[in-house]
Coordinates of C-alpha atoms and ligand atoms in Angstrom, one line a residue:
X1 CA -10.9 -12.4 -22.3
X2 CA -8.7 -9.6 -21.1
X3 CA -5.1 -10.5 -19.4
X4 CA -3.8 -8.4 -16.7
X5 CA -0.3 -8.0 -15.9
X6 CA -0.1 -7.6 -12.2
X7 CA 3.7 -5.2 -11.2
X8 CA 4.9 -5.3 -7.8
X9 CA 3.1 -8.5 -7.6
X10 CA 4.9 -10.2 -4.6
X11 CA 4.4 -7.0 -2.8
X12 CA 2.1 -6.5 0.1
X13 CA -0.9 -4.8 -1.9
X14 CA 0.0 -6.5 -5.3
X15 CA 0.0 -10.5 -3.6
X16 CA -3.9 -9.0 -2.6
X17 CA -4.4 -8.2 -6.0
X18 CA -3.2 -11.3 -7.4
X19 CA -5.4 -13.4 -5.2
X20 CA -8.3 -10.7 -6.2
X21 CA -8.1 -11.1 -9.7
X22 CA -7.9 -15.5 -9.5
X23 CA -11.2 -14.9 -7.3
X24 CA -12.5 -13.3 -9.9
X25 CA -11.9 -15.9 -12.9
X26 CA -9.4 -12.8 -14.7
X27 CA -6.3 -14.2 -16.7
X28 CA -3.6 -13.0 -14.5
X29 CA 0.4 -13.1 -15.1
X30 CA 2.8 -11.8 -12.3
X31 CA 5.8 -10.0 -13.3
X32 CA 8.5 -11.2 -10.7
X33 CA 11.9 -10.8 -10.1
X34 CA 12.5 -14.4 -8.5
X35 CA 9.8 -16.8 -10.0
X36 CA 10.7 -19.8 -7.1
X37 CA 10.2 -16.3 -4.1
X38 CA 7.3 -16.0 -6.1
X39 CA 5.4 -19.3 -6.3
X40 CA 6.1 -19.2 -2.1
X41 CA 4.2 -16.4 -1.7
X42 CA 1.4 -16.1 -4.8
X43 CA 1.1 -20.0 -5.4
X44 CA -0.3 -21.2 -8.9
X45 CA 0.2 -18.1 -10.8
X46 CA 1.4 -17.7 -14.7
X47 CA 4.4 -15.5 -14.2
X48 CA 6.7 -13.0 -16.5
X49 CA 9.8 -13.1 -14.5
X50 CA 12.1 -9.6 -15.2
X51 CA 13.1 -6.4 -13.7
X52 CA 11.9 -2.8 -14.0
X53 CA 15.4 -1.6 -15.1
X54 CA 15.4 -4.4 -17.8
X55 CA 13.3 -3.1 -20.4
X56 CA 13.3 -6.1 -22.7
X57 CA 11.8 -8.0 -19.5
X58 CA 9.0 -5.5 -19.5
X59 CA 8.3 -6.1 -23.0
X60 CA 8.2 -9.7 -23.2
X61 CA 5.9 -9.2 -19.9
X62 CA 3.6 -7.3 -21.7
X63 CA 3.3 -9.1 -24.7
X64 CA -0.9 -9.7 -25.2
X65 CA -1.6 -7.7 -21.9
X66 CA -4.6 -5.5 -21.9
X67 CA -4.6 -4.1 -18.4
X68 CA -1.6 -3.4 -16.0
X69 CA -1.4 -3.2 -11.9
X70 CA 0.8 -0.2 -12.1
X71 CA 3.3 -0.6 -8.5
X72 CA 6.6 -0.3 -7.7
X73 CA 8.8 -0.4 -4.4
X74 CA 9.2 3.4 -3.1
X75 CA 12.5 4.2 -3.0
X76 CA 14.9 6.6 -5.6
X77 CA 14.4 4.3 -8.6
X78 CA 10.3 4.4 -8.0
X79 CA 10.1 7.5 -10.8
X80 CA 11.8 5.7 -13.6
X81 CA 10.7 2.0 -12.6
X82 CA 7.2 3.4 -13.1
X83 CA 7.5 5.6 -16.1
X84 CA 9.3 2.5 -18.2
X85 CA 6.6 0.1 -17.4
X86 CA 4.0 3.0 -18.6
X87 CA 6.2 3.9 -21.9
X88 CA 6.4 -0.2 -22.6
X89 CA 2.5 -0.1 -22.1
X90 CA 1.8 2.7 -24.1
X91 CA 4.2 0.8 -27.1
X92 CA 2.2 -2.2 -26.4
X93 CA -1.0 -0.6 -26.8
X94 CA -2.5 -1.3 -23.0
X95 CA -5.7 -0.3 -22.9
X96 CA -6.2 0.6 -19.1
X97 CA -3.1 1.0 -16.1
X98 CA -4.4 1.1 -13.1
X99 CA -1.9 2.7 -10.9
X100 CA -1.4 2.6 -6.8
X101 CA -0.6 6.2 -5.9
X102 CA -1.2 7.6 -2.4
X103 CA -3.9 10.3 -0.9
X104 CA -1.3 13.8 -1.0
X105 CA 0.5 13.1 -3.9
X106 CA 1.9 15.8 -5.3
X107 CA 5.1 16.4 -8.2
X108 CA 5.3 19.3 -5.6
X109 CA 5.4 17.3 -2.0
X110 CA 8.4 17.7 -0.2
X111 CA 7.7 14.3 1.2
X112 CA 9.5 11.8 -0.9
X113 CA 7.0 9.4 -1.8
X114 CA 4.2 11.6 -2.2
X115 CA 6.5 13.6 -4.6
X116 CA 6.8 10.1 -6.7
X117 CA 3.6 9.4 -6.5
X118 CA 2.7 12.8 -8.4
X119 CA 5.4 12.8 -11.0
X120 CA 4.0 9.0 -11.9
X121 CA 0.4 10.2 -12.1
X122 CA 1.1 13.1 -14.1
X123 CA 3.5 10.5 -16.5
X124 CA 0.6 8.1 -17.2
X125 CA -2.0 10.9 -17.7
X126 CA 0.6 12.4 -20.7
X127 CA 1.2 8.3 -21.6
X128 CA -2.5 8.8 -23.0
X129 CA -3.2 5.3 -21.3
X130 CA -6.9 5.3 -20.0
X131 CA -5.8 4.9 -16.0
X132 CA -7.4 4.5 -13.1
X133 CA -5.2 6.4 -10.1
X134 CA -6.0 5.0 -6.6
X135 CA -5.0 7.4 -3.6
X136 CA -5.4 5.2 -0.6
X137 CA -4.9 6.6 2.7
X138 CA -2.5 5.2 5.8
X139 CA -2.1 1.5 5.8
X140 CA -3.7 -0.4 8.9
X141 CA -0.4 -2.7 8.2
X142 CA 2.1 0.0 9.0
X143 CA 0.7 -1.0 12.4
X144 CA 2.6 -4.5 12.0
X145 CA 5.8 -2.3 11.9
X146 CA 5.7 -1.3 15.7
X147 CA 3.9 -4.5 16.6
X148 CA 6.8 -5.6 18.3
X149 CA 7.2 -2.9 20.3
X150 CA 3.7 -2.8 21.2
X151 CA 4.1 -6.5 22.3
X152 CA 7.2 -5.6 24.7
X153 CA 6.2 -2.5 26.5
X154 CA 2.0 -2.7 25.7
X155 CA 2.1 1.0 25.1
X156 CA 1.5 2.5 21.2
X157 CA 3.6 5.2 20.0
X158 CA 3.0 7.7 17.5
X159 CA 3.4 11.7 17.2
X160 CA -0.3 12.3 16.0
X161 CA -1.2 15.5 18.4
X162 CA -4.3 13.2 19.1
X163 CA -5.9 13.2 15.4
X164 CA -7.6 10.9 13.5
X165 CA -6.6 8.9 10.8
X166 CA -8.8 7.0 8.1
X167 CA -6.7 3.8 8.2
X168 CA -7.5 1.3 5.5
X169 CA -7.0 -2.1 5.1
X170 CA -4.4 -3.3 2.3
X171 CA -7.2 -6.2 1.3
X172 CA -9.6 -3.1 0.6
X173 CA -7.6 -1.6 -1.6
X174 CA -6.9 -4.8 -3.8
X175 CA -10.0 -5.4 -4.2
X176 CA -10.8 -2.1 -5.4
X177 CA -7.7 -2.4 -7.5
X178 CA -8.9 -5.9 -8.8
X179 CA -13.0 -4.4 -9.6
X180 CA -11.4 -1.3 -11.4
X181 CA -9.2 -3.9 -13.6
X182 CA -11.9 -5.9 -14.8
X183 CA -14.7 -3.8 -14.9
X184 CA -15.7 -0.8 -16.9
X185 CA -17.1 2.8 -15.9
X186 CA -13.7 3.8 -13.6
X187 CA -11.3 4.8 -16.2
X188 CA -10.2 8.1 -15.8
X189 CA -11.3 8.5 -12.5
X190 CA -9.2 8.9 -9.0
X191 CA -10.8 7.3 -6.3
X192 CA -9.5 8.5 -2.5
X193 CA -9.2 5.4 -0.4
X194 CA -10.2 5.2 3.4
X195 CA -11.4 2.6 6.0
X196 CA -14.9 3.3 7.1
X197 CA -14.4 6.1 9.5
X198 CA -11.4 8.4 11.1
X199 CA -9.6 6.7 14.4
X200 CA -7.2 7.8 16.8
X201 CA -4.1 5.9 17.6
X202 CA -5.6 5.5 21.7
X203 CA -8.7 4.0 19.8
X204 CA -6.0 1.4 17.6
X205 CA -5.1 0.8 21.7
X206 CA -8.3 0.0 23.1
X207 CA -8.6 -2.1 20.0
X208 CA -5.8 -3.7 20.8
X209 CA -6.0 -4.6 24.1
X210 CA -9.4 -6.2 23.5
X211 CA -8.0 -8.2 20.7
X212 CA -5.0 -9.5 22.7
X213 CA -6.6 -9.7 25.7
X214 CA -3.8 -7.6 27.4
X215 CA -3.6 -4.2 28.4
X216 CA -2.1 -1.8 25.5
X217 CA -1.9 2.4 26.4
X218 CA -0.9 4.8 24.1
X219 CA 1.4 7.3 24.4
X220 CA 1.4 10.9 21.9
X221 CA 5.0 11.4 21.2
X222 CA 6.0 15.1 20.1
X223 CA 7.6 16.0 16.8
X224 CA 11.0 16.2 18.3
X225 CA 10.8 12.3 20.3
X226 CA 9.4 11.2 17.1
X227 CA 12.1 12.4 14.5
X228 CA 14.9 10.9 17.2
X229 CA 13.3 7.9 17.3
X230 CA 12.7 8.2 13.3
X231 CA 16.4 9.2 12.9
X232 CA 17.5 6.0 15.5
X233 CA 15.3 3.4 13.5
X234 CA 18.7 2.8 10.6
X235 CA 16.2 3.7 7.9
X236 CA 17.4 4.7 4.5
X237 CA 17.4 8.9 4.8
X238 CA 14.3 9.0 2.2
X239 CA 12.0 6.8 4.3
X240 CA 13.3 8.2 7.6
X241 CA 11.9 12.0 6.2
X242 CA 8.8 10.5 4.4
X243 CA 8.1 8.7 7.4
X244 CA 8.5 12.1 9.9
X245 CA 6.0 13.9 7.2
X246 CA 3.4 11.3 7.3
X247 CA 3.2 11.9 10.8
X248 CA 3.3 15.6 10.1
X249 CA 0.3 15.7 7.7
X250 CA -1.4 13.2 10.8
X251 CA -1.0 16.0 12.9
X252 CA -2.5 18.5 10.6
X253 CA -5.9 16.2 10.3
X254 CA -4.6 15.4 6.7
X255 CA -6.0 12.1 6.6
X256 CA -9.5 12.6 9.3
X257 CA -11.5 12.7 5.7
X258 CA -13.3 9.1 5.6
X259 CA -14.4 8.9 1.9
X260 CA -17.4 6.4 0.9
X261 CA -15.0 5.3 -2.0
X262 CA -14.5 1.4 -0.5
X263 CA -18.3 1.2 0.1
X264 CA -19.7 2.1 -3.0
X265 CA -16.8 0.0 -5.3
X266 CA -17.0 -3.0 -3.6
X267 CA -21.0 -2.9 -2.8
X268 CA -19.7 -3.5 1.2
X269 CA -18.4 -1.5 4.1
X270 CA -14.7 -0.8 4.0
X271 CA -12.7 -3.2 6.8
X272 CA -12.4 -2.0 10.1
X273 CA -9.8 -1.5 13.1
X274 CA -11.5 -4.3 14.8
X275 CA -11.2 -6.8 12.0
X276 CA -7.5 -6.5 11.4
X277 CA -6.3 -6.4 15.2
X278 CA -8.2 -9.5 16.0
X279 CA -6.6 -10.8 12.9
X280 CA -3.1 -10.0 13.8
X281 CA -3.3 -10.1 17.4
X282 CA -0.1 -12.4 17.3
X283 CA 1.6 -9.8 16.5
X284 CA 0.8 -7.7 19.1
X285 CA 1.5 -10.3 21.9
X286 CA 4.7 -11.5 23.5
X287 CA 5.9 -14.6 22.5
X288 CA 6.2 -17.1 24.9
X289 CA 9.0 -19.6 25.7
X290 CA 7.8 -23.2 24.4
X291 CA 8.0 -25.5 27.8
X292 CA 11.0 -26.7 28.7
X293 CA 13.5 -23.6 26.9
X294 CA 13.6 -21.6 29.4
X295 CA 17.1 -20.3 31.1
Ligands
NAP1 N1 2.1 2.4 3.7 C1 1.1 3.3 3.5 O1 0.4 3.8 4.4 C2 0.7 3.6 2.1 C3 -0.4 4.4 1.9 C4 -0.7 4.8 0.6 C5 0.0 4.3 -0.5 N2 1.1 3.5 -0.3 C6 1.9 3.1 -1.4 O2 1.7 1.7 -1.6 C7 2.8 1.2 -2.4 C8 3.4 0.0 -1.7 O3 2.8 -1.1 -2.2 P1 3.2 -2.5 -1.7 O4 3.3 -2.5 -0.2 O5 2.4 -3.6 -2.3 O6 4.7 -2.6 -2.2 P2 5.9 -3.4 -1.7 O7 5.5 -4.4 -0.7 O8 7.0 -2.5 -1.3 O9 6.3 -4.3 -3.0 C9 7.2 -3.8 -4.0 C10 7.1 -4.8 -5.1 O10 8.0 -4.3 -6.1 C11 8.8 -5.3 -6.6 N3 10.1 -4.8 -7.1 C12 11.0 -4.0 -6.4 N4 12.0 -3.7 -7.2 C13 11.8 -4.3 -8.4 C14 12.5 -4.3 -9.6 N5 13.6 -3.7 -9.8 N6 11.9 -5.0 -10.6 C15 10.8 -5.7 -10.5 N7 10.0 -5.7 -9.3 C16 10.5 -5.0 -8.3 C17 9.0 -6.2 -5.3 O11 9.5 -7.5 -5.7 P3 10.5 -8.4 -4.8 O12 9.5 -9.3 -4.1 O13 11.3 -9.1 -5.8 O14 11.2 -7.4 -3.9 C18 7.6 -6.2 -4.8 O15 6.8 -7.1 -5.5 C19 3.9 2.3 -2.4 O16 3.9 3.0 -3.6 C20 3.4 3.3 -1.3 O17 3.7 4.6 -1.5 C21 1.5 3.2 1.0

């Protein structure tokens, strides 16, 4: 039996693949930093506790690994966290890496994270490893980070210029992550992630407001409302700039492309808009005051 270390494994996408790879009877060890953070969020899980800039973690990690979940946090360290848990792989003699990249990356992009993701890819392809790169588009969950917001005011806003995006959902791209770990005929191919078809952010609205049962507008911000709001958000500067240029490639219809990808890895439609508001409607909707707390 093969075992697959899992990296970034109490991360959003890596706790997914985690619980994809269990489903799927695969021997699975985490590599954490905190093993107790750990066991709160993955459960009963074997794991390698370490950090990406402790290399002697990473090799006791990946001692009878065959397979790797290849994901770090993005961020300034994301280059070299990356390219040490390849180099360890490739000394360990990993047969497969399958990496988390994004659509548009690019060693080129002057968006930071797409830059990353590029200079990563282009790392493991010289490592030799046999990889599998997944390029997902625009996370239905960056959602969640305005959901508060949306709850306060019921409007959705976003500088998009009215385009379309081909949101996907985070558990569709752990399970593709999970299928291209444990079985064959995907090595050394680059799969383009994307929810089912292209949707506009006054579509994510109407979808909203029938999964809260409240009314939810939405509003098209320009550039220049956008980056003052981006600017005003305390962001590290990275994040605040990747962020703007996300939008920025919205607005161009970078991401309107719906690829069949999903569908045709996991035998079933890719997740829809639908299915994840209804799911984290909560969200979405104001609290309200138990009985008896208020003023
Ligand atoms: N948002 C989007 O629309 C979108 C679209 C396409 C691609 N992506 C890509 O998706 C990826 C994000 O995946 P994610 O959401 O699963 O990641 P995440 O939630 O940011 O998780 C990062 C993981 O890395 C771990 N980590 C951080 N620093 C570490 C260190 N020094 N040593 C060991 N582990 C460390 C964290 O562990 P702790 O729990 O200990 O912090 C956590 O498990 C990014 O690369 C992003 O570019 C995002």
């Amino acid at each position: 039996m093969t075992r697959t270390l899992v990296t970034g494994a109490t991360g959003t996408v890596g706790a997914h693949v985690v619980r994809e790879l269990q489903s799927r009877a695969a021997d699975v060890r985490a590599f954490v930093r905190d093993p107790g953070a750990a066991v709160a969020v993955l459960g009963d899980v074997e794991v390698a506790v370490g950090d990406f800039d402790d290399p002697a973690s990473l090799r006791r990690a990946m001692k009878g690994v065959d397979r790797v979940y290849l994901c770090a946090a993005d961020g300034p360290r994301k280059v070299a966290h990356e390219s040490a848990v390849i180099d360890i792989a490739a000394e360990a003699g990993v047969e497969r890496i399958v990496k988390l990249s994004a659509m548009h990356a690019d060693p080129e992009s002057a968006l930071p994270a797409y830059r990353w993701h590029g200079e990563i890819e282009a790392h493991l392809i010289r490592s030799g490893i046999p990889a599998v790169i997944l390029r997902p588009a625009f996370f239905m969950t960056n959602l969640l980070m305005i959901a508060g917001g949306v709850a306060q005011t019921g409007m959705l806003y976003a500088p998009t210029a009215g385009r379309r995006v081909a949101m996907i959902d985070i558990r569709d791209v752990a399970a593709v992550a999970a299928i291209t770990l444990v079985t064959d005929g995907h090595v050394e191919q680059r799969y383009d992630l994307t929810g089912p078809s292209p949707i506009s952010f006054a579509d994510v609205a109407v979808a909203l407001t029938d999964a809260t049962g409240r009314p939810v507008g939405s509003v098209d911000l320009t550039e220049e409302q956008a980056r003052t709001r981006f600017e005003g958000a305390a962001l590290p500067d990275w994040l605040a700039a990747h962020l703007a240029g996300v939008f920025g490639v919205i607005r161009a219809g970078g991401f309107e492309r719906a690829t069949d990808d999903v569908r045709v890895i996991l035998g079933r439609p890719a997740r829809d808009i639908t299915a994840f508001t209804h799911e984290f409607a909560a969200a979405f909707t104001p609290q309200t005051v138990p009985a008896g707390r208020h003023p």
